[in-house]
Tab-separated table of C-alpha atoms in Angstrom:
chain	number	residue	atom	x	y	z
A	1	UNK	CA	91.708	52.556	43.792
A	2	UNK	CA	88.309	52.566	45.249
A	3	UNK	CA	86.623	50.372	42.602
A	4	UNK	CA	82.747	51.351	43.704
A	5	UNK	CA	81.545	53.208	46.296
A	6	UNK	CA	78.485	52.361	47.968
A	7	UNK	CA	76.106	54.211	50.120
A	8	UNK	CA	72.819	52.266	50.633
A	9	UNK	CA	71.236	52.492	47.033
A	10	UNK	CA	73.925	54.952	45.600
A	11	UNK	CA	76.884	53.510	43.883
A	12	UNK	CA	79.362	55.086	42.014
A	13	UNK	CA	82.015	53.635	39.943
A	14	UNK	CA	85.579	55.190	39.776
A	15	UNK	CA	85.490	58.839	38.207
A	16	UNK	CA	81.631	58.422	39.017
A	17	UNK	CA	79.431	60.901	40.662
A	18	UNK	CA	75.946	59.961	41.806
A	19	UNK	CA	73.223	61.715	43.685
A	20	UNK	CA	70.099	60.402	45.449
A	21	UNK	CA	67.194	60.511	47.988
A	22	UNK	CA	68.459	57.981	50.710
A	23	UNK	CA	65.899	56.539	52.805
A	24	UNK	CA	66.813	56.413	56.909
A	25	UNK	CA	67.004	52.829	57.753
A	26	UNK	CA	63.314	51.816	57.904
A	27	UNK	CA	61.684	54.916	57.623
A	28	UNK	CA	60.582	57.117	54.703
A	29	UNK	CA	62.694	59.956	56.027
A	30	UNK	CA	64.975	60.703	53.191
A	31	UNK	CA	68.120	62.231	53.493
A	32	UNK	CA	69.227	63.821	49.827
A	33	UNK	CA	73.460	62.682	49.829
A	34	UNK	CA	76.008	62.926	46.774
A	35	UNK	CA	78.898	60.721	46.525
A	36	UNK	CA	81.841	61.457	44.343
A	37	UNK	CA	84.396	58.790	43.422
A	38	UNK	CA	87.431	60.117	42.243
A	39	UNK	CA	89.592	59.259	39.036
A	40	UNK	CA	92.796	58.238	41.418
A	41	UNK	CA	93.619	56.976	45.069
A	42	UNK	CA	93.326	58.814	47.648
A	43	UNK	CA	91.529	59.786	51.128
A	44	UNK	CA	87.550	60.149	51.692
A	45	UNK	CA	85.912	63.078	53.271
A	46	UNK	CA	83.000	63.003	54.566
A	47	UNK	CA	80.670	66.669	54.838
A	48	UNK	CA	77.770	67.061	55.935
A	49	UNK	CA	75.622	70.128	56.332
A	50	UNK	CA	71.785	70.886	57.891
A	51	UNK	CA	72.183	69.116	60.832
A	52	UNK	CA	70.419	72.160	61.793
A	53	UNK	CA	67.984	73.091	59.442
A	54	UNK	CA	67.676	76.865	59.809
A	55	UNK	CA	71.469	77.005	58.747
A	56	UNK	CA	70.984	77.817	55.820
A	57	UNK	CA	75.051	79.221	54.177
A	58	UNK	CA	76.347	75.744	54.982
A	59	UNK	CA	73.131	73.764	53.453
A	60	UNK	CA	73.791	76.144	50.019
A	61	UNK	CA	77.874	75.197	49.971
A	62	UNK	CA	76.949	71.655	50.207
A	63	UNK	CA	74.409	71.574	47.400
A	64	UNK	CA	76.570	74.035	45.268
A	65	UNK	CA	80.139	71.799	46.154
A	66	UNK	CA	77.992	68.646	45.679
A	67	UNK	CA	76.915	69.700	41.719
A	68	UNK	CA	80.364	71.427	40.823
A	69	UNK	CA	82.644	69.520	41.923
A	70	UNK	CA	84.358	66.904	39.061
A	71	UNK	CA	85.099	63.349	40.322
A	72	UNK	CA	87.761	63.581	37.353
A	73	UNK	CA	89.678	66.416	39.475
A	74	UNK	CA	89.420	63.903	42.868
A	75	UNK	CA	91.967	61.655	43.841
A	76	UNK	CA	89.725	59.405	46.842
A	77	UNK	CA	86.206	60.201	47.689
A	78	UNK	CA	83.934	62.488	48.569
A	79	UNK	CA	80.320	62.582	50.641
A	80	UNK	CA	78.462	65.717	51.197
A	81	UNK	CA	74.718	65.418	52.344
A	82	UNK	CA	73.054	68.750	51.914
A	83	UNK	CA	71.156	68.634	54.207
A	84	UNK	CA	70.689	66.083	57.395
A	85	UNK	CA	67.547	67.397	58.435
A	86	UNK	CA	65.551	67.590	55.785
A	87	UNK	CA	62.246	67.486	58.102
A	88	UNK	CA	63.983	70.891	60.197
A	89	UNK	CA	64.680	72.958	56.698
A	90	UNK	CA	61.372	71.984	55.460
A	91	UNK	CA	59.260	72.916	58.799
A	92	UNK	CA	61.777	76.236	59.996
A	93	UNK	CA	62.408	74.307	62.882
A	94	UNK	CA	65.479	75.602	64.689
A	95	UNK	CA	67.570	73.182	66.040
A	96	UNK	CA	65.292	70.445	66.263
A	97	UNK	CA	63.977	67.229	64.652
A	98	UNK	CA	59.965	68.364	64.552
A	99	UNK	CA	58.813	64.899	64.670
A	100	UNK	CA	60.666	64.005	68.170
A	101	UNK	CA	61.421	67.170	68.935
A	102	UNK	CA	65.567	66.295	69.274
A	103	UNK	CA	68.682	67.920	68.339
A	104	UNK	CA	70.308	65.128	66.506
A	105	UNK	CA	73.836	66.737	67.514
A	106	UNK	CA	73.158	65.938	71.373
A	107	UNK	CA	72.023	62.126	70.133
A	108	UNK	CA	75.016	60.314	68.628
A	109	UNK	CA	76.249	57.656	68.033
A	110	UNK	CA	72.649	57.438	67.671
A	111	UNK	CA	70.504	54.395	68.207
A	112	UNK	CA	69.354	51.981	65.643
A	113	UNK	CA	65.965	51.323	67.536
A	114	UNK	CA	65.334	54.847	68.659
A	115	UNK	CA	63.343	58.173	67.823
A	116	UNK	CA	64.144	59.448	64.049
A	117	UNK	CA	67.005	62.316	65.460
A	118	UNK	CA	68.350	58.724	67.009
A	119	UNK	CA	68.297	56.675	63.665
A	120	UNK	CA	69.668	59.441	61.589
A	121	UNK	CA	72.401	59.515	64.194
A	122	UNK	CA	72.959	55.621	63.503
A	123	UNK	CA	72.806	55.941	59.959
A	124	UNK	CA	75.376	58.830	59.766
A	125	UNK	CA	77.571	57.138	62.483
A	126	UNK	CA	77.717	53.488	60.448
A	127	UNK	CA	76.922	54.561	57.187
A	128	UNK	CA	79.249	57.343	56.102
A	129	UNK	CA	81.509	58.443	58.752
A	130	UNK	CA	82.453	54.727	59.166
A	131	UNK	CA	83.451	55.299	55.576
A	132	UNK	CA	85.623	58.114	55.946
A	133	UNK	CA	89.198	59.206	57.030
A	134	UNK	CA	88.023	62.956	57.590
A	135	UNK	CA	85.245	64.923	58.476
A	136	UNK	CA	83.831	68.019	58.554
A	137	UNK	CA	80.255	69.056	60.144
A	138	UNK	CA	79.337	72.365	58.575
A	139	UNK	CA	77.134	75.057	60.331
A	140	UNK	CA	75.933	78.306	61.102
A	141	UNK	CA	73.528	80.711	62.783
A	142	UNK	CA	70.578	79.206	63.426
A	143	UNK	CA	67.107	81.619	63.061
A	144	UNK	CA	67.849	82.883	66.511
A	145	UNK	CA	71.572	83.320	66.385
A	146	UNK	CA	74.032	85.580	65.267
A	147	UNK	CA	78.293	84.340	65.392
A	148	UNK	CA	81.724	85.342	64.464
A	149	UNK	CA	83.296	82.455	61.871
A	150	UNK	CA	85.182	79.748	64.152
A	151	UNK	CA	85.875	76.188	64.415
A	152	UNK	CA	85.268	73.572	67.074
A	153	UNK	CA	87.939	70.732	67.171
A	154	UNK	CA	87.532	67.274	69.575
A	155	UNK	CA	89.636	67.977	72.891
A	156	UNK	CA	88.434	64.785	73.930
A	157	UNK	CA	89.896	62.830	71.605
A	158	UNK	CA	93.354	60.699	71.279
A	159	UNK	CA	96.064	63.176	71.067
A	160	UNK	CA	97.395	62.494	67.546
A	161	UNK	CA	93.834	62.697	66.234
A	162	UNK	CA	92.942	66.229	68.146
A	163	UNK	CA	96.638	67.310	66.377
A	164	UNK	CA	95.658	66.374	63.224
A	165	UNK	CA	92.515	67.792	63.526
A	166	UNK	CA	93.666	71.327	65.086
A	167	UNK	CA	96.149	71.076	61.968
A	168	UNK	CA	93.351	71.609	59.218
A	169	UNK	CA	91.451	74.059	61.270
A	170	UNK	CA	94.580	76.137	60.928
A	171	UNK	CA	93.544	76.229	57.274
A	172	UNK	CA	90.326	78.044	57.808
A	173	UNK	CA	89.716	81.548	57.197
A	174	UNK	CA	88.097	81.690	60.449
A	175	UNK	CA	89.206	83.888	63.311
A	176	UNK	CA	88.873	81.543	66.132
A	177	UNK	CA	89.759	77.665	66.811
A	178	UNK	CA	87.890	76.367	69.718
A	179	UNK	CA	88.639	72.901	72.154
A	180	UNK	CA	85.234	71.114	72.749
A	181	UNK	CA	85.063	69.161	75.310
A	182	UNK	CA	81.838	67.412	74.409
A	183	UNK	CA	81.138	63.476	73.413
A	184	UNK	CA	78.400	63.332	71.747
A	185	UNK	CA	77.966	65.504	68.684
A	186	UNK	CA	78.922	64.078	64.908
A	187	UNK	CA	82.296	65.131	65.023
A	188	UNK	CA	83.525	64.616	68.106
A	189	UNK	CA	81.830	61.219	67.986
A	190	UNK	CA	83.690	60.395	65.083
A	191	UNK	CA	86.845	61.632	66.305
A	192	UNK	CA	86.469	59.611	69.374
A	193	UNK	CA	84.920	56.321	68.362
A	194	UNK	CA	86.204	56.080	65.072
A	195	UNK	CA	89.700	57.608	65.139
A	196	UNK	CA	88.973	60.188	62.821
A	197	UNK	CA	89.948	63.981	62.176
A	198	UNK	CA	86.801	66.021	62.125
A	199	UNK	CA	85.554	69.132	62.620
A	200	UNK	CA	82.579	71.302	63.208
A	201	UNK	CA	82.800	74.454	61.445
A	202	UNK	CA	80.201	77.782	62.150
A	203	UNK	CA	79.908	80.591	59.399
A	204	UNK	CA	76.570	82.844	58.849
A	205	UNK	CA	73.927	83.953	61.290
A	206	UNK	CA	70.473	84.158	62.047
A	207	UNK	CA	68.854	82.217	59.711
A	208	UNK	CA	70.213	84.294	56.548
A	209	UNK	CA	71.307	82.695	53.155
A	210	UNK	CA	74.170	85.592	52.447
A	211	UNK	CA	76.346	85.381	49.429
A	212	UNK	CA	79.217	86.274	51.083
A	213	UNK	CA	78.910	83.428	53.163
A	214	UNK	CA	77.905	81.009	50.797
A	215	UNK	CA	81.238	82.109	48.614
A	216	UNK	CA	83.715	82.092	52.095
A	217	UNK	CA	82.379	78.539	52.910
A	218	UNK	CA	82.822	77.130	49.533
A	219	UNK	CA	86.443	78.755	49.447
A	220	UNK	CA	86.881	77.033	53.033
A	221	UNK	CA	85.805	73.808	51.867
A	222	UNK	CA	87.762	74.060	48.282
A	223	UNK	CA	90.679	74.971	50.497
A	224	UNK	CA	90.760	71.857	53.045
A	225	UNK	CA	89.607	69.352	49.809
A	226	UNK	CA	93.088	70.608	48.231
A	227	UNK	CA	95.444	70.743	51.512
A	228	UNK	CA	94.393	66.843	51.537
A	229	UNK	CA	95.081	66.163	47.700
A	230	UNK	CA	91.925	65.170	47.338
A	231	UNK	CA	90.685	67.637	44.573
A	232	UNK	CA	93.173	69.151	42.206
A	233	UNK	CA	92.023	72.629	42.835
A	234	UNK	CA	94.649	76.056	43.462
A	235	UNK	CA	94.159	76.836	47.250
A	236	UNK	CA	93.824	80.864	48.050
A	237	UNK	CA	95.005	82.373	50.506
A	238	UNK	CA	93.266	83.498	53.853
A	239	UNK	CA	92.787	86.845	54.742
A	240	UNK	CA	93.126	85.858	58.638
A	241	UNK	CA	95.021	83.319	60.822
A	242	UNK	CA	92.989	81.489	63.580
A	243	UNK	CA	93.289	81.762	67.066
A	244	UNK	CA	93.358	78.934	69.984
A	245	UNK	CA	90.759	79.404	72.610
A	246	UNK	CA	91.190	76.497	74.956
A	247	UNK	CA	88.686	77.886	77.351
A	248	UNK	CA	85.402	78.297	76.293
A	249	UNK	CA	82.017	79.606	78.501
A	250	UNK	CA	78.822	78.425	77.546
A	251	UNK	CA	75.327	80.172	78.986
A	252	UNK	CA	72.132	78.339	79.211
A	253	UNK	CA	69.002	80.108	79.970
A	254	UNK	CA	67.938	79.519	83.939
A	255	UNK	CA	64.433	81.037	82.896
A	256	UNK	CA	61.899	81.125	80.369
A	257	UNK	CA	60.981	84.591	79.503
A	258	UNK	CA	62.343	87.985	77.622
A	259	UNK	CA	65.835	87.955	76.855
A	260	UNK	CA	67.968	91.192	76.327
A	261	UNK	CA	71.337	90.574	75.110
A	262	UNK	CA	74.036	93.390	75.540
A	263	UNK	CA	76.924	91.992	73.523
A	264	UNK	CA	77.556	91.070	69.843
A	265	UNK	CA	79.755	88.449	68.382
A	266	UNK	CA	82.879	89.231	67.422
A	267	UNK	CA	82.675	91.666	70.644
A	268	UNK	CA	85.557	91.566	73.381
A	269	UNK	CA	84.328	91.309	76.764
A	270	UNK	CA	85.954	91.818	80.166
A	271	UNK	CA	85.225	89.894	83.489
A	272	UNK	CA	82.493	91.168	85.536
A	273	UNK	CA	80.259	92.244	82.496
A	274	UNK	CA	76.621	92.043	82.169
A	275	UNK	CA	76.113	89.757	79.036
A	276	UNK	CA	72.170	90.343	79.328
A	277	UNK	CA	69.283	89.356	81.521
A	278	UNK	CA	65.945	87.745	81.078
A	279	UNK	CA	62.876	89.291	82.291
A	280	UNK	CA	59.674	88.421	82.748
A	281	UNK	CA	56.294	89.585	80.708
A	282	UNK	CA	56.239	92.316	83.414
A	283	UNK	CA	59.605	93.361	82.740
A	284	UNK	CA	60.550	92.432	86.008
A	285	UNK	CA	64.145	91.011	85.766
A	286	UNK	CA	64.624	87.458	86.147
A	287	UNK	CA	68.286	86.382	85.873
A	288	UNK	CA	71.192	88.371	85.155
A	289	UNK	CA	74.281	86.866	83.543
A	290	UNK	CA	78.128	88.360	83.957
A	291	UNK	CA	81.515	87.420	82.437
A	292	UNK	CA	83.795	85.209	83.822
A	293	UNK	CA	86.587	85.959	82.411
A	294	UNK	CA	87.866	88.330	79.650
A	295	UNK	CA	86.869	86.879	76.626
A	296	UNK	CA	85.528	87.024	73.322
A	297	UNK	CA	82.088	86.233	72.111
A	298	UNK	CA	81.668	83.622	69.679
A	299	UNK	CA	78.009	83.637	69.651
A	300	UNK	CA	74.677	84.720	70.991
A	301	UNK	CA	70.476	84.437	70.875
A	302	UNK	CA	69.370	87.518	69.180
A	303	UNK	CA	65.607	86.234	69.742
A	304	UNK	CA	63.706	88.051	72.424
A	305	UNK	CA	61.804	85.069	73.447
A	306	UNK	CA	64.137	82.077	75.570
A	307	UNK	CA	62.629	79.107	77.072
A	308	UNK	CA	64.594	77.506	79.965
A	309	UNK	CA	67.783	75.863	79.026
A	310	UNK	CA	68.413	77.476	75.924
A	311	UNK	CA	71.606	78.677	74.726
A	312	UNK	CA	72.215	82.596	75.274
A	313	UNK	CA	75.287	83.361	74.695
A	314	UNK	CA	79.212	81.861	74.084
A	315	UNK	CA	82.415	83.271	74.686
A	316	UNK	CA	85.918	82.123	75.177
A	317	UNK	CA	89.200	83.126	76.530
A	318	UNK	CA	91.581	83.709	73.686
């Protein structure tokens, strides 16, 4: 049994819950976390939510999972921050660190020495997910984006750890699985320098704090805690079974201007179809941007204003 667990200043005895303001390594950012030790043996889980801080379902779950759930019902351990960027849900800052400007889910393993996006990276990386024998990076639709529910899982990582991680995204009641082949996000860093299952899971859009959502993530997360006997809860059923997309297309904005987007998530699209264009202030047409393949949208910028480089729209072949 897990006699204490410790977390910089938070520790918590067995059958112990604890929750605190963690300062980031030697700043006075502060990061709010909740650590649950349970009554019996078992796994830990790490979750953490607001890495984004416009996401705003997955931030409520955490806070809501992180004050219901009894440490006398866990067998192992449990870590939910709620949320990472405290400075982004604060400020409205989509995306993005506001004091360096960062997405701190392009920056790990992070940097001990670096910008603040870089040291939370750190912290998270050697702090808690060194701690942990699962994780799960919640999300959703930031201010500017609308999704369908779906899952990314680490394609890059060793094959019995991508398994055992496509195995609990099975559990979801999400419509879509999807192989990243990124390196340097929170979960796919974990999964690949650490050995661990994780996940990054998307549910809500555009910057709204739904109900709905906030009671289908909490299910979700309820769910997984009780497929790995760590909390004695009843799992429910899902009303859906996920599907595998292995190939996954990813547009970027080649323009700054006035974007127009012609699709909705959830929506099937066939090769050859206009996704949506950018103009400029004229409304003189800048870039134009077409399906691949037949596909299925998993997400896309409902904002009328892009900047160059920003993400427009996602879809995947199913």
């Amino acid at each position: 049994m897990n006699q204490e667990l410790v977390i910089s200043e938070l520790r918590a005895k067995a059958g112990e819950k604890k929750q605190g303001l963690i300062n980031i390594l030697d700043t006075k950012t502060q990061m709010p976390i909740t650590i649950i030790n349970g009554k019996n043996d078992g796994n830990t889980v790490l979750i953490t939510a607001g890495v984004h801080g416009c996401e705003y379902p997955c931030i409520k779950t955490a806070i809501e999972l992180a004050k219901e759930i009894d440490p006398q019902k866990v067998s192992g351990s449990i870590i939910i921050v709620h949320p990472v960027n405290t400075q982004g849900f604060i400020g409205r800052n989509a995306a993005i660190v506001p004091e360096d400007n960062k997405n701190i889910l392009r920056v790990f393993p992070g940097d001990k020495n670096g910008t603040i996006s870089e040291k939370i990276a750190y912290f998270i990386t050697n702090e808690l997910i060194s701690k942990a024998d699962f994780y799960f990076d919640i999300h959703g639709g930031d201010l500017h984006e609308d999704l369908v529910p779906h899952i990314y899982y680490p394609g890059m990582a060793d094959s019995k750890v991508m398994e055992k991680s496509i195995k609990l995204a099975k559990h979801f009641n999400v419509e879509y699985f999807v192989k990243s082949n990124t390196t340097n996000g929170s979960y796919t860093s974990a999964a690949i320098n650490k050995n661990i299952p994780s996940l990054l899971i998307e549910r809500g859009s555009c910057g709204l704090c739904k109900d709905d959502d906030v009671k289908a993530y909490k299910k979700d997360m309820l769910n997984i805690l009780s497929v790995l006997d760590i909390l004695n809860y009843n799992k429910t059923d899902n009303d859906c079974t996920p599907k595998e997309i292995k190939e996954a297309k990813y547009l970027d904005s080649l323009s700054e201007g006035c974007w127009t987007c012609f699709v909705k998530a959830g929506e099937s699209v066939k090769k050859g179809e206009k996704l949506g264009e950018i103009t400029d202030y004229f409304g003189n047409v800048l870039d134009t941007y077409y399906a691949d393949f037949d596909g299925v949208v998993l997400y896309n910028t409902v904002a009328f204003s892009v900047t160059k480089g920003s993400s427009l729209v996602a879809y995947g072949r199913i």
